[in-house]
Coordinates of C-alpha atoms in Angstrom, one line a residue:
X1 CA 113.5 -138.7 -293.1
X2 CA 110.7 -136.1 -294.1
X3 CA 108.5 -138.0 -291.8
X4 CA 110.8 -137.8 -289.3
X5 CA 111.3 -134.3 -289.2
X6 CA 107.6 -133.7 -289.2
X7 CA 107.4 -135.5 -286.2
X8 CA 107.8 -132.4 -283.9
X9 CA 105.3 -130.2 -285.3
X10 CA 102.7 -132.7 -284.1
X11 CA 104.2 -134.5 -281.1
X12 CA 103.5 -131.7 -278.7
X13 CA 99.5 -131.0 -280.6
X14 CA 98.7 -132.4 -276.4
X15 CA 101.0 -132.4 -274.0
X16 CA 100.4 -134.2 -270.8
X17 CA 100.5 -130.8 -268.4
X18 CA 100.5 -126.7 -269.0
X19 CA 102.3 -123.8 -267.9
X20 CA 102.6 -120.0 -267.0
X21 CA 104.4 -117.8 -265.3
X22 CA 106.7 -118.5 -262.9
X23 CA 105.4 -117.4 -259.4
X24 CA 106.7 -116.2 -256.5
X25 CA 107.9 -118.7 -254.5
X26 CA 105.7 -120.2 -252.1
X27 CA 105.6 -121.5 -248.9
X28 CA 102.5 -122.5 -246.1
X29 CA 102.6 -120.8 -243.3
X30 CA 103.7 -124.0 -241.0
X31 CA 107.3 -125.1 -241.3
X32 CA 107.4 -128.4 -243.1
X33 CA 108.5 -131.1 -240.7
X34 CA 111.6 -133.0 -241.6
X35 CA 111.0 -135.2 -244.5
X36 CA 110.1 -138.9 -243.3
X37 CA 113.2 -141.4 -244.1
X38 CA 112.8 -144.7 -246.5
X39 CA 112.0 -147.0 -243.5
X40 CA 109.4 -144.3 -242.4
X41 CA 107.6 -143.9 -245.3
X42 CA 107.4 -147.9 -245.8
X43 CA 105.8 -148.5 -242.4
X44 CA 103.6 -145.4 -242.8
X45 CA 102.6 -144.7 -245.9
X46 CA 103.0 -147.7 -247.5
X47 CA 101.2 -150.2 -245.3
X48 CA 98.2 -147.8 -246.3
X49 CA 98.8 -148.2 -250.0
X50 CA 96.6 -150.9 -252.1
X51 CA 98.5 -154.4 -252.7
X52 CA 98.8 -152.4 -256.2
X53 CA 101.0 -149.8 -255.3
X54 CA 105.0 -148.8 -255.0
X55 CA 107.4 -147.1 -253.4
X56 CA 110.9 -145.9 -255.5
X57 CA 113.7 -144.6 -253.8
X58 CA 116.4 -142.4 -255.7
X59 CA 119.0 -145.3 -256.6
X60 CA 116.5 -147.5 -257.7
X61 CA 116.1 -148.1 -261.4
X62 CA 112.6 -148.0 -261.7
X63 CA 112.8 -144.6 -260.0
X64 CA 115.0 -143.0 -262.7
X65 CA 112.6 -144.8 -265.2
X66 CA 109.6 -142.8 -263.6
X67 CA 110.9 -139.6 -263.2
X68 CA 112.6 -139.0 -266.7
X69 CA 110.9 -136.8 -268.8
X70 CA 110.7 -135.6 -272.1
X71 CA 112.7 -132.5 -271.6
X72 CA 115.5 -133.5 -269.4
X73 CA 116.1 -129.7 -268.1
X74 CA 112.5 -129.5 -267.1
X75 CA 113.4 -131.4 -264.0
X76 CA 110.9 -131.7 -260.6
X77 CA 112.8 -132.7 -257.2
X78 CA 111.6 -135.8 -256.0
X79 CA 112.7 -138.0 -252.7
X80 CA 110.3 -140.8 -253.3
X81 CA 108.4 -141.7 -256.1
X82 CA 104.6 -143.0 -255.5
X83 CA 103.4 -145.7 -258.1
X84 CA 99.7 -145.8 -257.2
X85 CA 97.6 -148.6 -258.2
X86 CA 94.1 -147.3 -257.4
X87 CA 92.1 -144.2 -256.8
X88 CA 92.4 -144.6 -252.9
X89 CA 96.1 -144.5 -253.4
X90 CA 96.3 -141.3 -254.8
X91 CA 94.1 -139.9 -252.0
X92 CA 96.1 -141.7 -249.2
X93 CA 99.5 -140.1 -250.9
X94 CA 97.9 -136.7 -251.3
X95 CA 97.3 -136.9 -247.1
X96 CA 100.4 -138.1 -246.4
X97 CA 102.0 -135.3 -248.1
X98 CA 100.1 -132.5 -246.4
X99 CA 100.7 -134.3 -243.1
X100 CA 104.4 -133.9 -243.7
X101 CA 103.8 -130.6 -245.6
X102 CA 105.3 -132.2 -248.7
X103 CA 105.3 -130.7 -252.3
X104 CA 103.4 -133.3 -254.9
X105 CA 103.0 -133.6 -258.0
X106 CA 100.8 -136.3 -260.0
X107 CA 102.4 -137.6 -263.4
X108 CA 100.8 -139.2 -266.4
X109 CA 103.6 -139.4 -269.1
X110 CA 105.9 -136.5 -268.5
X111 CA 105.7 -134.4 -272.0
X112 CA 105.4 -131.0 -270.2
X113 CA 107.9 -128.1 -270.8
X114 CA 106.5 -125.3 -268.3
X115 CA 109.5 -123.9 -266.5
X116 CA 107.4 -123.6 -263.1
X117 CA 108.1 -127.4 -262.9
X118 CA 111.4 -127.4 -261.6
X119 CA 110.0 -125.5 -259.0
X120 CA 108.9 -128.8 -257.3
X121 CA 111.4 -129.3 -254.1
X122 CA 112.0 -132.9 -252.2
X123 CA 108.7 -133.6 -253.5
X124 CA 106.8 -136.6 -254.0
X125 CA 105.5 -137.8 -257.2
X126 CA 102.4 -139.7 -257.4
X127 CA 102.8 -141.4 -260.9
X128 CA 99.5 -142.9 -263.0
X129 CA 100.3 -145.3 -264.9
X130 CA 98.8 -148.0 -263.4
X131 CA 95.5 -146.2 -264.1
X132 CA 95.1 -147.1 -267.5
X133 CA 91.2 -148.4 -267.6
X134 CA 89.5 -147.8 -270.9
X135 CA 86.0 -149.0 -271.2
X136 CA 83.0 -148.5 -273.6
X137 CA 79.4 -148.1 -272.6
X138 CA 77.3 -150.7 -273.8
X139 CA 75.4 -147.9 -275.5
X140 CA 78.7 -146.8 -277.6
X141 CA 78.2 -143.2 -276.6
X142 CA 80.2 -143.0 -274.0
X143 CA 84.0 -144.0 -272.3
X144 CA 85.0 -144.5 -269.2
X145 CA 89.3 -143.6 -268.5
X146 CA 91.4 -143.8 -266.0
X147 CA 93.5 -141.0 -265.2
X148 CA 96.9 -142.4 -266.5
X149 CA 96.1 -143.3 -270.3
X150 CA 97.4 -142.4 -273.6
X151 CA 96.6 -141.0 -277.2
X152 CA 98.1 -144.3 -278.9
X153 CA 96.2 -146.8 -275.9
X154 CA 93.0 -145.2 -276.1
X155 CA 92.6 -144.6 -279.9
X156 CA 93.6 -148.2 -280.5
X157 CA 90.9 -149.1 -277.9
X158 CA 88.0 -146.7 -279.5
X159 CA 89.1 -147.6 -283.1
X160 CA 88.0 -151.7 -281.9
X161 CA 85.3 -150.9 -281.8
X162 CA 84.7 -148.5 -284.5
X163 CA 84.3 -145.3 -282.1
X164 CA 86.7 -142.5 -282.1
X165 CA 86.4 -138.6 -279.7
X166 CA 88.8 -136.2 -279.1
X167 CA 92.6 -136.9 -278.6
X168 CA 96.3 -135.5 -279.2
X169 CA 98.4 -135.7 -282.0
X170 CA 101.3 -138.0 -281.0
X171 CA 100.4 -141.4 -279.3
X172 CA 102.6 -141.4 -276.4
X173 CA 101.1 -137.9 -274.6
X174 CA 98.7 -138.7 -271.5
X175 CA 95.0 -137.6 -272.6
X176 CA 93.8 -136.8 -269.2
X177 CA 96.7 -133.9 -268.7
X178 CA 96.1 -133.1 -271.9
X179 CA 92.4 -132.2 -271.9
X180 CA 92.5 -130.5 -268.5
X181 CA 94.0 -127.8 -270.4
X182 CA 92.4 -128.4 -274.0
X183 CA 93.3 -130.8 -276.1
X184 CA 93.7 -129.9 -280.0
X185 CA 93.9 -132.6 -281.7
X186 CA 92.8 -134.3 -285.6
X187 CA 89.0 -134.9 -284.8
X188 CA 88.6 -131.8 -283.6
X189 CA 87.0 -130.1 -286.5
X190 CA 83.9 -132.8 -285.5
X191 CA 84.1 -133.8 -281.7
X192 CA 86.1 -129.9 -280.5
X193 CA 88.6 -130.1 -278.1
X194 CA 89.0 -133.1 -275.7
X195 CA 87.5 -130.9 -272.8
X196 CA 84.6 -130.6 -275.1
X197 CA 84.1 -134.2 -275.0
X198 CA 84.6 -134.8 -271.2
X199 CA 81.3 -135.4 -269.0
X200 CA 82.4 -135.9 -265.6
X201 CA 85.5 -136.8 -263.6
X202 CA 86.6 -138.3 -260.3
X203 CA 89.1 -135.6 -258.5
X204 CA 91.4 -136.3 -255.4
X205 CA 91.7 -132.8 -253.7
X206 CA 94.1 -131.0 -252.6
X207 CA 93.2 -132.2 -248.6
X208 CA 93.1 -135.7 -250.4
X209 CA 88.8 -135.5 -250.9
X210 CA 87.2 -136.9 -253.2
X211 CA 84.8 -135.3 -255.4
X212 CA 82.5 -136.6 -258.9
X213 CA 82.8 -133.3 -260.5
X214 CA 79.6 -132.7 -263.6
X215 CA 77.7 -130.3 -264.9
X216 CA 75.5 -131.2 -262.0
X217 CA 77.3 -132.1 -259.5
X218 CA 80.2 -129.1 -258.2
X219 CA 79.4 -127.4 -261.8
X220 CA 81.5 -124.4 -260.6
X221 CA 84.7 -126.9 -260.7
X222 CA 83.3 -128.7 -263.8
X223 CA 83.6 -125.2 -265.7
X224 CA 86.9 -124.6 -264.0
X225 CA 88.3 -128.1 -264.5
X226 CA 88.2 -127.7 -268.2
X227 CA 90.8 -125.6 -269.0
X228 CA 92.8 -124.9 -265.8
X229 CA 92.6 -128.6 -264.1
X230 CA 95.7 -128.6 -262.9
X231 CA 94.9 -125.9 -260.6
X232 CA 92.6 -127.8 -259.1
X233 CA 93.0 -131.8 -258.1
X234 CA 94.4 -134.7 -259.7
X235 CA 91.9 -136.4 -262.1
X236 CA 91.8 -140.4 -261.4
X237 CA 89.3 -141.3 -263.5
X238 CA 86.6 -139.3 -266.5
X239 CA 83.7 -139.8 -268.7
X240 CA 83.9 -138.5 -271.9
X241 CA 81.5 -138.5 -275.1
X242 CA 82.6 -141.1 -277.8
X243 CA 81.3 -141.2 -281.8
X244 CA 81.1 -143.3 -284.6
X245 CA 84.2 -143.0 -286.4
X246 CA 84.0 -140.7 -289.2
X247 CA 85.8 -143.1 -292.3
X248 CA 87.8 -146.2 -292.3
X249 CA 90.7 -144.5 -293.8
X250 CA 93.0 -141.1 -293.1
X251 CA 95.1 -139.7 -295.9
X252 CA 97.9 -138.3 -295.4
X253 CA 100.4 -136.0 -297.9
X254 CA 103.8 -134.6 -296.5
X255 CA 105.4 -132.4 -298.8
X256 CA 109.0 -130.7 -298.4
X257 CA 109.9 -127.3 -299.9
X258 CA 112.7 -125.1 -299.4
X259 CA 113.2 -121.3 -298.0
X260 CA 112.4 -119.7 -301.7
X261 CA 108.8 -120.9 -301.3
X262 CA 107.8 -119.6 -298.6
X263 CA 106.2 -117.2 -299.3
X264 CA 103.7 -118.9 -301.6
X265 CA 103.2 -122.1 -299.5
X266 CA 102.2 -120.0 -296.6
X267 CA 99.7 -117.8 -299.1
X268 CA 98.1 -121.2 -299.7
X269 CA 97.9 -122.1 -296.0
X270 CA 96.1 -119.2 -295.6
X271 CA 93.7 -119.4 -298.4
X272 CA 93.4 -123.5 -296.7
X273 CA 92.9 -122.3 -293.4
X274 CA 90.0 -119.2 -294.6
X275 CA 90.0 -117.4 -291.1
X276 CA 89.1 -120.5 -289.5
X277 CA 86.4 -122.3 -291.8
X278 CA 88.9 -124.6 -293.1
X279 CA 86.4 -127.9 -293.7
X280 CA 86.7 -130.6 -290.9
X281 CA 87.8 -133.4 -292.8
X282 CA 91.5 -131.0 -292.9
X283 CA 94.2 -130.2 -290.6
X284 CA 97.6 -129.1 -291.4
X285 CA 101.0 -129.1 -290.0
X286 CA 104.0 -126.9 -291.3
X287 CA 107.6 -127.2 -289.5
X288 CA 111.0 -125.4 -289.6
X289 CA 113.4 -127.9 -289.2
X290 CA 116.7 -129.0 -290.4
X291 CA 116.9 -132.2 -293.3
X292 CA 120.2 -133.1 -294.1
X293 CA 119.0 -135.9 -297.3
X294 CA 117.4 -132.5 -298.1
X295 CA 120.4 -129.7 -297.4
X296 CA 123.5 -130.0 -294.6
X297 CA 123.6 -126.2 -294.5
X298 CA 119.4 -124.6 -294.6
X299 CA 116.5 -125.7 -293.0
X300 CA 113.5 -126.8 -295.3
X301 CA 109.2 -126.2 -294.5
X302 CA 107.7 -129.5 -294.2
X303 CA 103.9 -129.3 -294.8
X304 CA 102.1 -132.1 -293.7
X305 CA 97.9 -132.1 -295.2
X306 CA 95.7 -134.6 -293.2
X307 CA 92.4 -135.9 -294.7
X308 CA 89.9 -137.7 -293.2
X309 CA 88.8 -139.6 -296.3
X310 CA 90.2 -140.9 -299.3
X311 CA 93.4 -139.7 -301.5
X312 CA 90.9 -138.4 -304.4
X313 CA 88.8 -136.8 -302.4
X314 CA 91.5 -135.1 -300.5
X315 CA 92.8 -133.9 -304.1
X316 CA 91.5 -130.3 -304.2
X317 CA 92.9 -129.9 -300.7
X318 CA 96.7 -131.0 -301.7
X319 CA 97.0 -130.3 -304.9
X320 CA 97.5 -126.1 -304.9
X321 CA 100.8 -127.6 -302.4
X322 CA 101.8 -130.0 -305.1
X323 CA 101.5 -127.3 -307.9
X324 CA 104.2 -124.8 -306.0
X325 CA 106.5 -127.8 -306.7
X326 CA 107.9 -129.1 -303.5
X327 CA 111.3 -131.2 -303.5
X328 CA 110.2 -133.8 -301.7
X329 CA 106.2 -135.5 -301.3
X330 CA 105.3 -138.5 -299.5
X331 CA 101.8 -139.9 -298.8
X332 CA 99.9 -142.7 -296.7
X333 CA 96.4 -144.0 -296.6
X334 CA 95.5 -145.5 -294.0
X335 CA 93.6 -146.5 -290.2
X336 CA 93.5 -143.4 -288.2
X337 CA 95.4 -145.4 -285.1
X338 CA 98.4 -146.1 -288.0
X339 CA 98.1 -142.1 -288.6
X340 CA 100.4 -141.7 -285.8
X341 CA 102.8 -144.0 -287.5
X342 CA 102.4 -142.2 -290.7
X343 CA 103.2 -138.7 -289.0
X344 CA 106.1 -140.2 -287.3
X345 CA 104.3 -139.9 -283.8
X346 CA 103.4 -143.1 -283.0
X347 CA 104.2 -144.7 -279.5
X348 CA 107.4 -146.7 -280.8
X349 CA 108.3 -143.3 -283.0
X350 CA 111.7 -141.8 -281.6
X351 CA 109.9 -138.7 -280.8
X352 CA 108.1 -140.7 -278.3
X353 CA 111.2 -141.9 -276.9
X354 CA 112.9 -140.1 -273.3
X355 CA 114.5 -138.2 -273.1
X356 CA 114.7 -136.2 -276.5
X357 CA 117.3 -133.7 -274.7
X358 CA 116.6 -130.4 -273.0
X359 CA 114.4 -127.7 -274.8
X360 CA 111.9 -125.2 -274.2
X361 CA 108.7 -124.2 -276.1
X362 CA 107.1 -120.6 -276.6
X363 CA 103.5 -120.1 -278.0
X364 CA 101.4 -118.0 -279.9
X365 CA 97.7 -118.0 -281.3
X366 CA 97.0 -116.3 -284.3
X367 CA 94.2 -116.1 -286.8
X368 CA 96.3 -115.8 -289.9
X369 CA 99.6 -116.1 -291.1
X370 CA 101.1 -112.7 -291.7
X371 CA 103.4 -114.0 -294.3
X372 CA 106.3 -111.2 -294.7
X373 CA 106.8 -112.1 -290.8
X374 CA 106.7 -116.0 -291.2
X375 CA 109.5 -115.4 -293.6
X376 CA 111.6 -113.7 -291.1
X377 CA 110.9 -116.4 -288.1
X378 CA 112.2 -118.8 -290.9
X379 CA 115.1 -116.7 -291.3
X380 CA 115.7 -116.2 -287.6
X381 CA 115.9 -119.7 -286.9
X382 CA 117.7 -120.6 -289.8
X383 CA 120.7 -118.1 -288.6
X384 CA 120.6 -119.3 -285.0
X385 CA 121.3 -123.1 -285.7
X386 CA 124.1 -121.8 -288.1
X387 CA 125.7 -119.7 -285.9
X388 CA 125.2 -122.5 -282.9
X389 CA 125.0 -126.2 -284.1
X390 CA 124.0 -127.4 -280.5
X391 CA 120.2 -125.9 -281.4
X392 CA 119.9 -128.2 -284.6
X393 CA 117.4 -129.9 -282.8
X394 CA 115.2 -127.0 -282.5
X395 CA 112.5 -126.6 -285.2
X396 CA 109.4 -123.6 -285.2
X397 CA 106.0 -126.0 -285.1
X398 CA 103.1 -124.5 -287.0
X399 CA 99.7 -126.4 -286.5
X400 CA 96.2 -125.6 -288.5
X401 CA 92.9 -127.6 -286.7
X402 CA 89.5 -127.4 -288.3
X403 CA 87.9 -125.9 -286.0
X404 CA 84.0 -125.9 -286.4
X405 CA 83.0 -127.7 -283.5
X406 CA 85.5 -125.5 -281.0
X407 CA 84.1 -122.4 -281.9
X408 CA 80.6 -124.0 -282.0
X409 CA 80.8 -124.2 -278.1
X410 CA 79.8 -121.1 -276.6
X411 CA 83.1 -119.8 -274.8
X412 CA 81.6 -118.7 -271.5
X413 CA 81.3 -122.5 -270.4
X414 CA 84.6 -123.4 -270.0
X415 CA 88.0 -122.1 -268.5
X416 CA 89.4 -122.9 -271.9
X417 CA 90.3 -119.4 -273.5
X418 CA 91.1 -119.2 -276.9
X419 CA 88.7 -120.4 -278.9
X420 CA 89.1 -117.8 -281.7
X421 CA 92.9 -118.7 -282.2
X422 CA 92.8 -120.3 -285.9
X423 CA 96.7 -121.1 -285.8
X424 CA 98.6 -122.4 -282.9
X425 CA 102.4 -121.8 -283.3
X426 CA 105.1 -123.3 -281.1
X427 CA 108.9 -122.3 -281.0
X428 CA 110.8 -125.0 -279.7
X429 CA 114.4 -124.3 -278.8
X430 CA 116.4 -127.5 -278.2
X431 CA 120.1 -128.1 -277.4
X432 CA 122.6 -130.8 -277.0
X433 CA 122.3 -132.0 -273.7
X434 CA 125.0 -131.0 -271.3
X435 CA 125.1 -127.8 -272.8
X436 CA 124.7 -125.2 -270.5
X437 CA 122.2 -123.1 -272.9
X438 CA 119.0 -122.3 -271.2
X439 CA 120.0 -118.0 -271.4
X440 CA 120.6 -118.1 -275.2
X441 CA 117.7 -120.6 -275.5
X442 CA 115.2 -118.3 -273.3
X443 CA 116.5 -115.5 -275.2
X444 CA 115.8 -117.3 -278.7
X445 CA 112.5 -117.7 -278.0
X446 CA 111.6 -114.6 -276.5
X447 CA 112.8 -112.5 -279.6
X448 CA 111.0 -115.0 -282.0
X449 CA 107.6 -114.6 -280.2
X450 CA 108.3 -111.1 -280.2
X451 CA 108.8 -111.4 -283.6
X452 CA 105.3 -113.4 -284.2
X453 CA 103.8 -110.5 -282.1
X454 CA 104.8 -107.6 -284.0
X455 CA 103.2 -108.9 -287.3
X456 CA 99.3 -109.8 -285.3
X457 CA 97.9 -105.8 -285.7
X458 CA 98.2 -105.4 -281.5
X459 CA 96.1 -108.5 -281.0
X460 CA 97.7 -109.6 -277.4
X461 CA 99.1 -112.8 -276.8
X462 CA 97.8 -116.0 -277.0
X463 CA 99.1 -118.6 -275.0
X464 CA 97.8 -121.9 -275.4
X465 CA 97.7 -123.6 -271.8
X466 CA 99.6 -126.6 -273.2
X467 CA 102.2 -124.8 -274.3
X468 CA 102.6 -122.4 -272.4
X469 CA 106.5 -121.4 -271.5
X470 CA 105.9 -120.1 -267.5
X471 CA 107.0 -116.1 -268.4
X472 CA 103.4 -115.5 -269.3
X473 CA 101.0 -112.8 -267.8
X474 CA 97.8 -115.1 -266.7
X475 CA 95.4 -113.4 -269.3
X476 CA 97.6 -114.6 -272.2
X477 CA 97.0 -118.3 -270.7
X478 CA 93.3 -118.0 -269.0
X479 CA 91.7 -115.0 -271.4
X480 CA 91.7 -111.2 -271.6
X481 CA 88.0 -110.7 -269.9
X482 CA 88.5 -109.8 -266.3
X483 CA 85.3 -112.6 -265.1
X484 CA 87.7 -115.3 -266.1
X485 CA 90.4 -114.2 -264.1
X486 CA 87.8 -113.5 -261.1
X487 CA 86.4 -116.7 -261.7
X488 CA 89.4 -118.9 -261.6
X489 CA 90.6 -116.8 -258.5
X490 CA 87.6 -117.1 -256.3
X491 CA 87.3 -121.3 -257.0
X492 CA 91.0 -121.1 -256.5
X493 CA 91.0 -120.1 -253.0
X494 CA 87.7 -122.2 -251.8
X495 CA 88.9 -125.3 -253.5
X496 CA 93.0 -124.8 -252.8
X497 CA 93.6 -122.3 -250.3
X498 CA 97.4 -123.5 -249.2
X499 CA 97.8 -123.6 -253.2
X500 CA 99.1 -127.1 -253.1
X501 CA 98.6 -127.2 -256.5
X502 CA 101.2 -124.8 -257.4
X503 CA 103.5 -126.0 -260.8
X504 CA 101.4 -126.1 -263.5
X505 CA 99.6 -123.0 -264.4
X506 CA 99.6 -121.8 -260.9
X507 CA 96.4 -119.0 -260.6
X508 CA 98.0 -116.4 -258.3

C-alpha cells in the first residue's frame, strides 16, 4: 500500500502534453464551413488515408477507448477520431482540417491536465499510437522513435540492448509530448532532460508541411521545439542520443513517516538535495497522501530514495531517513525497466490505468524547501480532505532530480526555462467523479500555491511546462527574460500564424 500511494508523486514526473493560461478564445477570420458528415469524411478523407489508418465515430467503442483520458474533466470535443498509421496520415488529416477549418488536436497517451484542453470544440483528434517505431543505430549512440511511444515501451527496448537516455517517471506517459516540454525524469542527473537528448525531429505543420527540424536544418524551430513544441507542429518521428546504461541494478528505499516528522525529514531533504548538487546516482520523491493500513483519519509523507547502484552503496544516502525512524520502509533492487514496477508506476500499475477520476494539478519550482511552510501545505491538505472526503484522492507530489547535466547545458539554447528550479512541486486536487467540484478544487490549489509562494523570498513562479495548470502568466511557463518571450512570439507567428496550434501552452 506504501507503494501504492507513492505512485502519484512520480506518475506525472512526464506527462504526455503542457499547459498555461487559458486564452482568449479564438477564432480564424473565415467562418468554418459546416462540419463534413460520417459518409463525407469516409469518401474524403479517408480514401486519402494509408491502408493503416481509421476513422471512429462517437458511438463506436474504439472511439470512447481513444478519447478517454487520464483526467476525465479535462475533456477535448471531438466528432471524429483519426487513428493514423503513418506520417503521411497525419499530414493528410492536418489538411483536411484546415480545409474544413476544423480544430485538431494530435494525441499520444492522454496524461495531460492543462485546463486550455477542453477548449477544443467538434474537433478532430489525430491519435498516435500506431507510431510506435523504436530502433537503435547500429552504432549504439543513437534512436530512432516514432511519435506515439511510451516510457515503459521504449525503456524496455533501450534496456535490450544495454542502452538507456532520458525518459519519464511512470511507464505509460508518451515520451514525445513529454520532452517537447522537458522531460524530468531518473537519468537525468547523467543524460539532462529528454529535450537534452533529442537530435532532430520530423514535424507536420500547421498547413500540413513537412519539415526535418536540427540544429542545422530550421535551427530557429529546433531551439523553439524544445520546450514549447506543442506550439509548433505535431512531432511524427525524433532522433535522440542514447548511452550505455549506467549499472545493471536500481535501488530503491520507500519509507513512510507521519506529520510529527516533518520537520526533520524535510531538513534532510534539503541537506540531500544541497542547492542542487545532489550526486546523480540520487533522485527523491516525497508525497502527501492519505494510507489507511497507516491511519483512517491523517495523511502520512512517503519518501521514496532512488539509487542507481547497489543497496550498500546507496547506504549513506538512505540511512539519515532511516535514523528519523519512519513507521513504515520498504526496498527493491532491481532492473531499471522493473523500477517502474517497484515505484508503483509501471504500465499495468493502477495509476496507469483510465481514467483515474477528475483532478487538476498546480506547480511550483523551488530551489529549497522552506520547511516551516512545507509543514503548513501538509497541514492544508490534511484539513481539506477531512472537511471533504471526495478529495481523498488528492495528494501534494514533491519530486528531487539530480541535476548536473540540466544545468550543465547552457540555458540560452533551448525554449526550456527553468533550469535553476532544484525542486519541482505538484498539487494535485482530485475528486470523486461526478462531483461537481472544479470551484473548490481550483480554489484548493490556488491557496496552496500561494501558500508555496509566500515561503520562496519573492522568487516568481515557476511553472514547469508539464504541469502547468492553464491560469499562468506566460513567463512563469516560458522564462522571466523578455528575449524568450520575443523569441517564441516572432517563430510563433511565421510558423503558426492562424494559431492552429492553440491548447497546449498557447503563445499569445
Amino acid at each position: 500500500m506504501a507503494t501504492m500511494l507513492s505512485i502519484l508523486s512520480l506518475v506525472l514526473g512526464l506527462l504526455s502534453f503542457q499547459a498555461i493560461a487559458v486564452p482568449t478564445p479564438f477564432h480564424p477570420r473565415d467562418v468554418s464551413p459546416a462540419l463534413p458528415n460520417q459518409r463525407a469524411l469516409q469518401n474524403e478523407i479517408g480514401r486519402s488515408l494509408s491502408k493503416k489508418a481509421a476513422l471512429y465515430f462517437p458511438g463506436q467503442p474504439e472511439y470512447k477507448n481513444l478519447t478517454t483520458r487520464w483526467a476525465e474533466n479535462i475533456s477535448p470535443g471531438f466528432f471524429v477520431t483519426v487513428e493514423v498509421g503513418t506520417e503521411d496520415d497525419v499530414a493528410t488529416t492536418v489538411k483536411f482540417a484546415r480545409k474544413y477549418n476544423i480544430d485538431f488536436l494530435a494525441i499520444s497517451r492522454g496524461h495531460g491536465t492543462t485546463k486550455t484542453l477542453s477548449t477544443v470544440k467538434n474537433g478532430i483528434q489525430i491519435n498516435l499510437r500506431q507510431l510506435q517505431e523504436i530502433t537503435v543505430a547500429a552504432d549504439g549512440k543513437t534512436a530512432t522513435l516514432g511519435g506515439g511511444v511510451y516510457n515503459d515501451n521504449v525503456v524496455n527496448a533501450l534496456h535490450a540492448k544495454g542502452k538507456s537516455s532520458g525518459s519519464g517517471a511512470a511507464g505509460c506517459v508518451g515520451l514525445v509530448g513529454a520532452g517537447l516540454g522537458g522531460g524530468y525524469g531518473r537519468y537525468e542527473g547523467f543524460y539532462g532532460l529528454v529535450l537534452d537528448n533529442i537530435i532532430d525531429m520530423n514535424v507536420i505543420m500547421a498547413d500540413g508541411s513537412k519539415k526535418f527540424v536540427s540544429a542545422t536544418s530550421n535551427p530557429d524551430l529546433y531551439w523553439a521545439m524544445r520546450g514549447a513544441g506543442h506550439n509548433f507542429g505535431i512531432v511524427t518521428k525524433l532522433t535522440y542520443r542514447i548511452h550505455d546504461e549506467i549499472s545493471p541494478t536500481w535501488y530503491l528505499n520507500t519509507m513512510i513517516f507521519k506529520q510529527d516528522k516533518i520537520q526533520p525529514v524535510f531538513k534532510q531533504l534539503n541537506k540531500l538535495i544541497a542547492n542542487g548538487t545532489m550526486p546523480a546516482r540520487v533522485i527523491n520523491y516525497a508525497l502527501f497522501a492519505f494510507n489507511p493500513n497507516i491511519s483512517t483519519t491523517e495523511p502520512v509523507i512517503t519518501i521514496n530514495i532512488f539509487y542507481v547502484g547497489s543497496a550498500q552503496d546507496a547506504k549513506p544516502y538512505v540511512q539519515p531517513f532511516l535514523d528519523l525512524k519512519p513507521v513504515s520502509t520498504r526496498s527493491f533492487t532491481t532492473s531499471y525497466p522493473d523500477i517502474f514496477y517497484a515505484a508503483g508506476t509501471g504500465l499495468n500499475d493502477f495509476v496507469c490505468q483510465e481514467p483515474i477520476g477528475s483532478a487538476y494539478l498546480y506547480p511550483m519550482g523551488l530551489q529549497t524547501y522552506n520547511v516551516p511552510v512545507i509543514a503548513q501545505l501538509f497541514q492544508l491538505y490534511a484539513d481539506k480532505v477531512k472537511s471533504n472526503p471526495d478529495f481523498s484522492g488528492s495528494n501534494v507530489m514533491l519530486e528531487g532530480y539530480s541535476l548536473g547535466a540540466v544545468k550543465a547545458v547552457d540555458p540560452a539554447s533551448t525554449a526550456f526555462a527553468h533550469r535553476d528550479d532544484n525542486i519541482l512541486v505538484g498539487f494535485l486536487p482530485r475528486w470523486t467523479p461526478g462531483a461537481n467540484l472544479e470551484r473548490e478544487a481550483e480554489e484548493w490549489g490556488t491557496k496552496a500555491r500561494t501558500l508555496v509562494q509566500s515561503g520562496t523570498n519573492g522568487r516568481p513562479l515557476s511553472a514547469y511546462v508539464n504541469y502547468a495548470h492553464g491560469d499562468e502568466p506566460l513567463e512563469a511557463v516560458y522564462g522571466y527574460e523578455p528575449w524568450r518571450l520575443a523569441r517564441l512570439r516572432k517563430l510563433k507567428k511565421r510558423y503558426d500564424p492562424d494559431f492552429k496550434f492553440r491548447f497546449y501552452n498557447p503563445i499569445r
